[in-house]
Amino acid sequence: MGVQTVKPDYSHHLEQPAEFEVQSTWWASPEGLEWKRQIAERIPDGSTVLDLGCGPGRLLLPLAPRFPALAFIGADVSERMLDHAIAAGVNKLPNVELRLCDGRTLGGIGSVGAAYCVLMFQHIPDDACAGYVRHV
């Protein structure tokens, strides 16, 4: 009897729409918004910001409109997550591009001025984490 390899479904943790999550988390609180503002002030206008493991766009939805001089790339390994981001309207934000990645590399994404990753690495294998960290 051999070991069966199953491709993991990284999207199992999504049960709420992105709008609900953004409104119900610290990220949308006055303290969270102030923290994001302080960080964004350090990123030069015209820079690209990578949201690694963007999921349904929980952070892209409040960040991209607030910082229109920055370009955002939302990257995720789950097509289902990106479908949720599209359903939430993330793809309609003029300074956001969504990308499906293979879980090991960020193929096609060049240099970025800043990157963030929130609650993502625990959902992917160690070698995928290492590949992403090497790229960024």
PDB file of C-alpha atoms in Angstrom:
ATOM      1  CA  MET A   1       0.000   0.000   0.000  1.00  0.00           C
ATOM      2  CA  GLY A   2       1.525   3.336  -1.115  1.00  0.00           C
ATOM      3  CA  VAL A   3       1.111   6.836   0.140  1.00  0.00           C
ATOM      4  CA  GLN A   4      -1.539   8.794  -1.677  1.00  0.00           C
ATOM      5  CA  THR A   5      -0.614  12.359  -2.574  1.00  0.00           C
ATOM      6  CA  VAL A   6      -3.509  14.772  -2.459  1.00  0.00           C
ATOM      7  CA  LYS A   7      -3.302  18.351  -3.652  1.00  0.00           C
ATOM      8  CA  PRO A   8      -4.328  20.452  -0.666  1.00  0.00           C
ATOM      9  CA  ASP A   9      -7.304  22.779  -0.906  1.00  0.00           C
ATOM     10  CA  TYR A  10      -5.937  26.001   0.539  1.00  0.00           C
ATOM     11  CA  SER A  11      -9.335  27.652   0.542  1.00  0.00           C
ATOM     12  CA  HIS A  12     -10.956  25.596   3.303  1.00  0.00           C
ATOM     13  CA  HIS A  13     -10.715  28.431   5.817  1.00  0.00           C
ATOM     14  CA  LEU A  14     -13.007  30.831   3.941  1.00  0.00           C
ATOM     15  CA  GLU A  15     -16.588  30.790   5.085  1.00  0.00           C
ATOM     16  CA  GLN A  16     -17.383  34.506   5.270  1.00  0.00           C
ATOM     17  CA  PRO A  17     -17.427  37.032   2.437  1.00  0.00           C
ATOM     18  CA  ALA A  18     -14.524  39.478   2.374  1.00  0.00           C
ATOM     19  CA  GLU A  19     -16.744  42.439   3.271  1.00  0.00           C
ATOM     20  CA  PHE A  20     -17.768  40.778   6.534  1.00  0.00           C
ATOM     21  CA  GLU A  21     -14.203  39.978   7.492  1.00  0.00           C
ATOM     22  CA  VAL A  22     -12.918  43.468   6.760  1.00  0.00           C
ATOM     23  CA  GLN A  23     -15.646  45.029   8.883  1.00  0.00           C
ATOM     24  CA  SER A  24     -15.215  42.581  11.742  1.00  0.00           C
ATOM     25  CA  THR A  25     -11.452  42.653  12.246  1.00  0.00           C
ATOM     26  CA  TRP A  26      -8.831  44.820  13.872  1.00  0.00           C
ATOM     27  CA  TRP A  27      -7.557  45.739  10.395  1.00  0.00           C
ATOM     28  CA  ALA A  28     -10.592  47.973   9.846  1.00  0.00           C
ATOM     29  CA  SER A  29     -10.558  49.471  13.344  1.00  0.00           C
ATOM     30  CA  PRO A  30      -9.231  53.015  13.938  1.00  0.00           C
ATOM     31  CA  GLU A  31      -6.061  51.504  15.420  1.00  0.00           C
ATOM     32  CA  GLY A  32      -5.596  49.183  12.465  1.00  0.00           C
ATOM     33  CA  LEU A  33      -6.177  51.964   9.948  1.00  0.00           C
ATOM     34  CA  GLU A  34      -3.666  54.198  11.723  1.00  0.00           C
ATOM     35  CA  TRP A  35      -1.090  51.379  11.694  1.00  0.00           C
ATOM     36  CA  LYS A  36      -1.631  50.869   7.947  1.00  0.00           C
ATOM     37  CA  ARG A  37      -1.368  54.618   7.317  1.00  0.00           C
ATOM     38  CA  GLN A  38       1.967  54.811   9.144  1.00  0.00           C
ATOM     39  CA  ILE A  39       3.374  51.928   7.126  1.00  0.00           C
ATOM     40  CA  ALA A  40       2.052  53.233   3.806  1.00  0.00           C
ATOM     41  CA  GLU A  41       3.626  56.638   4.419  1.00  0.00           C
ATOM     42  CA  ARG A  42       7.031  54.915   4.250  1.00  0.00           C
ATOM     43  CA  ILE A  43       6.356  53.431   0.801  1.00  0.00           C
ATOM     44  CA  PRO A  44       7.139  55.838  -2.056  1.00  0.00           C
ATOM     45  CA  ASP A  45       4.275  56.762  -4.391  1.00  0.00           C
ATOM     46  CA  GLY A  46       4.324  54.652  -7.536  1.00  0.00           C
ATOM     47  CA  SER A  47       5.634  51.584  -5.700  1.00  0.00           C
ATOM     48  CA  THR A  48       4.120  48.145  -6.052  1.00  0.00           C
ATOM     49  CA  VAL A  49       2.894  46.402  -2.898  1.00  0.00           C
ATOM     50  CA  LEU A  50       2.500  42.619  -2.857  1.00  0.00           C
ATOM     51  CA  ASP A  51      -0.274  41.050  -0.773  1.00  0.00           C
ATOM     52  CA  LEU A  52       1.020  37.483  -0.576  1.00  0.00           C
ATOM     53  CA  GLY A  53      -1.829  35.094   0.087  1.00  0.00           C
ATOM     54  CA  CYS A  54      -4.433  37.773  -0.527  1.00  0.00           C
ATOM     55  CA  GLY A  55      -7.301  35.303  -0.244  1.00  0.00           C
ATOM     56  CA  PRO A  56     -10.636  37.017  -0.823  1.00  0.00           C
ATOM     57  CA  GLY A  57      -9.081  40.476  -0.642  1.00  0.00           C
ATOM     58  CA  ARG A  58      -9.769  41.226   3.011  1.00  0.00           C
ATOM     59  CA  LEU A  59      -6.889  43.713   3.164  1.00  0.00           C
ATOM     60  CA  LEU A  60      -6.867  44.855  -0.447  1.00  0.00           C
ATOM     61  CA  LEU A  61     -10.434  46.166  -0.141  1.00  0.00           C
ATOM     62  CA  PRO A  62      -9.609  48.807   2.486  1.00  0.00           C
ATOM     63  CA  LEU A  63      -5.966  49.453   1.509  1.00  0.00           C
ATOM     64  CA  ALA A  64      -6.075  50.020  -2.257  1.00  0.00           C
ATOM     65  CA  PRO A  65      -8.691  52.816  -2.215  1.00  0.00           C
ATOM     66  CA  ARG A  66      -6.977  54.486   0.727  1.00  0.00           C
ATOM     67  CA  PHE A  67      -3.587  54.536  -1.060  1.00  0.00           C
ATOM     68  CA  PRO A  68      -4.330  55.209  -4.749  1.00  0.00           C
ATOM     69  CA  ALA A  69      -0.713  56.200  -5.528  1.00  0.00           C
ATOM     70  CA  LEU A  70       0.398  52.620  -4.820  1.00  0.00           C
ATOM     71  CA  ALA A  71      -0.090  49.631  -7.128  1.00  0.00           C
ATOM     72  CA  PHE A  72      -1.188  46.442  -5.361  1.00  0.00           C
ATOM     73  CA  ILE A  73      -0.755  42.847  -6.499  1.00  0.00           C
ATOM     74  CA  GLY A  74      -2.887  40.284  -4.721  1.00  0.00           C
ATOM     75  CA  ALA A  75      -1.351  36.818  -5.156  1.00  0.00           C
ATOM     76  CA  ASP A  76      -2.885  33.539  -4.021  1.00  0.00           C
ATOM     77  CA  VAL A  77      -2.513  29.822  -4.737  1.00  0.00           C
ATOM     78  CA  SER A  78      -6.253  29.258  -4.629  1.00  0.00           C
ATOM     79  CA  GLU A  79      -8.401  30.058  -7.630  1.00  0.00           C
ATOM     80  CA  ARG A  80     -11.411  29.826  -5.323  1.00  0.00           C
ATOM     81  CA  MET A  81      -9.963  32.560  -3.090  1.00  0.00           C
ATOM     82  CA  LEU A  82      -9.392  34.811  -6.085  1.00  0.00           C
ATOM     83  CA  ASP A  83     -12.965  34.120  -7.240  1.00  0.00           C
ATOM     84  CA  HIS A  84     -14.145  35.406  -3.855  1.00  0.00           C
ATOM     85  CA  ALA A  85     -11.933  38.486  -4.258  1.00  0.00           C
ATOM     86  CA  ILE A  86     -13.497  39.120  -7.669  1.00  0.00           C
ATOM     87  CA  ALA A  87     -16.994  38.637  -6.229  1.00  0.00           C
ATOM     88  CA  ALA A  88     -16.147  41.222  -3.563  1.00  0.00           C
ATOM     89  CA  GLY A  89     -15.095  43.682  -6.288  1.00  0.00           C
ATOM     90  CA  VAL A  90     -11.355  43.684  -5.649  1.00  0.00           C
ATOM     91  CA  ASN A  91     -10.641  43.354  -9.377  1.00  0.00           C
ATOM     92  CA  LYS A  92     -12.570  46.584 -10.021  1.00  0.00           C
ATOM     93  CA  LEU A  93     -10.146  48.646  -7.943  1.00  0.00           C
ATOM     94  CA  PRO A  94      -8.007  50.529 -10.478  1.00  0.00           C
ATOM     95  CA  ASN A  95      -4.726  49.988  -8.620  1.00  0.00           C
ATOM     96  CA  VAL A  96      -5.101  46.245  -7.947  1.00  0.00           C
ATOM     97  CA  GLU A  97      -4.061  43.256 -10.014  1.00  0.00           C
ATOM     98  CA  LEU A  98      -4.914  39.712  -8.906  1.00  0.00           C
ATOM     99  CA  ARG A  99      -2.547  36.832  -9.695  1.00  0.00           C
ATOM    100  CA  LEU A 100      -2.880  33.064  -9.350  1.00  0.00           C
ATOM    101  CA  CYS A 101       0.473  31.624  -8.220  1.00  0.00           C
ATOM    102  CA  ASP A 102       1.666  28.029  -8.187  1.00  0.00           C
ATOM    103  CA  GLY A 103       2.388  27.881  -4.466  1.00  0.00           C
ATOM    104  CA  ARG A 104       6.158  27.775  -4.899  1.00  0.00           C
ATOM    105  CA  THR A 105       7.103  30.846  -6.946  1.00  0.00           C
ATOM    106  CA  LEU A 106       5.722  34.242  -7.826  1.00  0.00           C
ATOM    107  CA  GLY A 107       6.223  33.751 -11.538  1.00  0.00           C
ATOM    108  CA  GLY A 108       5.804  36.924 -13.495  1.00  0.00           C
ATOM    109  CA  ILE A 109       5.804  39.220 -10.467  1.00  0.00           C
ATOM    110  CA  GLY A 110       8.916  41.342 -10.643  1.00  0.00           C
ATOM    111  CA  SER A 111      10.386  43.681  -8.093  1.00  0.00           C
ATOM    112  CA  VAL A 112       8.079  45.136  -5.449  1.00  0.00           C
ATOM    113  CA  GLY A 113       8.555  48.071  -3.105  1.00  0.00           C
ATOM    114  CA  ALA A 114       6.837  46.358  -0.185  1.00  0.00           C
ATOM    115  CA  ALA A 115       5.173  43.070   0.647  1.00  0.00           C
ATOM    116  CA  TYR A 116       2.962  41.781   3.409  1.00  0.00           C
ATOM    117  CA  CYS A 117       1.521  38.431   4.321  1.00  0.00           C
ATOM    118  CA  VAL A 118      -1.129  37.906   6.965  1.00  0.00           C
ATOM    119  CA  LEU A 119      -2.408  34.507   8.101  1.00  0.00           C
ATOM    120  CA  MET A 120      -1.174  32.606   5.071  1.00  0.00           C
ATOM    121  CA  PHE A 121       1.982  30.605   5.745  1.00  0.00           C
ATOM    122  CA  GLN A 122       0.229  28.128   8.042  1.00  0.00           C
ATOM    123  CA  HIS A 123      -1.964  27.069   5.096  1.00  0.00           C
ATOM    124  CA  ILE A 124       0.802  26.069   2.680  1.00  0.00           C
ATOM    125  CA  PRO A 125       3.652  23.506   2.773  1.00  0.00           C
ATOM    126  CA  ASP A 126       7.089  24.468   4.101  1.00  0.00           C
ATOM    127  CA  ASP A 127       8.738  24.342   0.677  1.00  0.00           C
ATOM    128  CA  ALA A 128       6.144  26.796  -0.661  1.00  0.00           C
ATOM    129  CA  CYS A 129       6.904  29.168   2.228  1.00  0.00           C
ATOM    130  CA  ALA A 130      10.599  28.923   1.447  1.00  0.00           C
ATOM    131  CA  GLY A 131       9.996  29.586  -2.252  1.00  0.00           C
ATOM    132  CA  TYR A 132       7.942  32.683  -1.532  1.00  0.00           C
ATOM    133  CA  VAL A 133      10.451  34.024   0.981  1.00  0.00           C
ATOM    134  CA  ARG A 134      13.305  33.529  -1.511  1.00  0.00           C
ATOM    135  CA  HIS A 135      11.397  35.472  -4.148  1.00  0.00           C
ATOM    136  CA  VAL A 136      10.460  38.400  -1.917  1.00  0.00           C
TER     137      VAL A 136
END
